[in-house]
Structures are given as structure tokens and as C-alpha cells.
Amino acid sequence: AYPEWIKVGMAVDSNDRLNGYQTSSPFRDFKIVANWTREDRRASEIAAHQVLEKYFERRGEWFKCEAWEAQEYLEELFNEES
């Protein structure tokens, strides 16, 4: 929805969280690009943010990058943890 920016965060239910964002957008243009089920959501979110902020500009849970770039770094992170 925001060119060049993606949100990386945690949710109990990703689809429910997405629906909440859609109500804030007149275009209903948010979408889930990837998600992972993790035992400790909070620790995983912190780790994801720490990895991404090494490479991309950060504003809260938003990162200035393409979704595929973030996904590559996060797949590497979460595959190491498994």
C-alpha cells in the first residue's frame, strides 16, 4: 500500500490483522506476502527487525525495501532457527 515500504510484525492471526489494516485504507490494498508460525512471536519479531534494520531504513515496524528482499533475509533467519 505504501510504495517501497513493508510492515514486518507479529499477530496471533495474520488474516485478522490484515482485515484491521484494510479498514484504514480506502483502497483495501494491503496484502500478506509471507508469514511464519513461531513458538515465541515476540522474540521472532525482535530478531526479524534486528536483521532487517542492518540493511534497510526502518520506521517502527516499517522497512523501506521490496517484500522479496525482506523475505529472503527472514527465510534465512527462520530456517537457521528451525
Coordinates of C-alpha atoms in Angstrom, one line a residue:
A1 CA 0.0 0.0 0.0
Y2 CA 3.0 2.3 0.6
P3 CA 5.4 2.2 -2.3
E4 CA 8.8 0.9 -1.2
W5 CA 7.7 0.2 2.4
I6 CA 6.7 -3.0 4.0
K7 CA 5.5 -3.8 7.5
V8 CA 7.1 -6.6 9.5
G9 CA 5.2 -7.6 12.6
M10 CA 3.6 -10.3 14.6
A11 CA 0.0 -11.3 15.0
V12 CA -1.9 -14.2 16.5
D13 CA -4.0 -14.3 13.3
S14 CA -2.4 -12.7 10.3
N15 CA -5.6 -12.5 8.3
D16 CA -7.5 -10.9 11.2
R17 CA -4.7 -8.3 11.5
L18 CA -4.8 -7.7 7.7
N19 CA -8.6 -7.1 7.9
G20 CA -7.9 -4.4 10.6
Y21 CA -5.5 -2.6 8.3
Q22 CA -7.9 -2.8 5.3
T23 CA -10.4 -0.7 7.2
S24 CA -7.8 2.1 7.4
S25 CA -7.2 2.0 3.6
P26 CA -9.8 3.3 1.2
F27 CA -8.2 1.1 -1.5
R28 CA -8.1 -2.1 0.6
D29 CA -4.6 -2.7 -0.9
F30 CA -2.7 -4.3 2.0
K31 CA -1.7 -7.9 1.4
I32 CA 0.2 -10.6 3.3
V33 CA 3.4 -11.5 1.4
A34 CA 4.8 -14.1 3.8
N35 CA 4.2 -15.4 7.3
W36 CA 5.9 -17.9 9.6
T37 CA 4.4 -19.7 12.6
R38 CA 6.9 -19.3 15.5
E39 CA 6.8 -20.6 19.1
D40 CA 7.8 -17.2 20.5
R41 CA 6.3 -14.5 18.4
R42 CA 7.8 -11.6 20.3
A43 CA 11.3 -12.9 20.2
S44 CA 10.9 -13.7 16.5
E45 CA 9.6 -10.2 15.7
I46 CA 12.6 -8.6 17.6
A47 CA 15.0 -10.9 15.7
A48 CA 13.4 -10.1 12.3
H49 CA 13.6 -6.3 13.0
Q50 CA 17.2 -6.6 14.1
V51 CA 18.1 -8.4 10.9
L52 CA 16.3 -6.1 8.5
E53 CA 17.4 -2.8 10.1
K54 CA 21.0 -3.8 9.3
Y55 CA 20.1 -3.5 5.6
F56 CA 17.1 -1.2 5.3
E57 CA 15.8 2.1 6.6
R58 CA 13.4 1.5 9.5
R59 CA 10.4 3.4 10.9
G60 CA 8.9 1.4 13.7
E61 CA 7.7 -1.9 12.1
W62 CA 8.0 -0.5 8.6
F63 CA 11.1 -1.1 6.4
K64 CA 12.0 0.6 3.1
C65 CA 12.6 -2.4 0.9
E66 CA 10.9 -4.7 -1.6
A67 CA 8.9 -7.5 0.0
W68 CA 11.1 -10.1 -1.7
E69 CA 14.2 -8.7 -0.2
A70 CA 12.9 -8.8 3.3
Q71 CA 11.5 -12.3 2.7
E72 CA 15.0 -13.6 1.7
Y73 CA 16.6 -12.3 4.9
L74 CA 13.8 -13.6 7.0
E75 CA 13.7 -17.0 5.4
E76 CA 17.4 -17.3 6.1
L77 CA 16.9 -16.2 9.8
F78 CA 13.9 -18.5 10.4
N79 CA 15.4 -21.5 8.6
E80 CA 18.5 -21.2 10.9
E81 CA 16.3 -21.3 14.0
S82 CA 14.4 -24.5 12.9

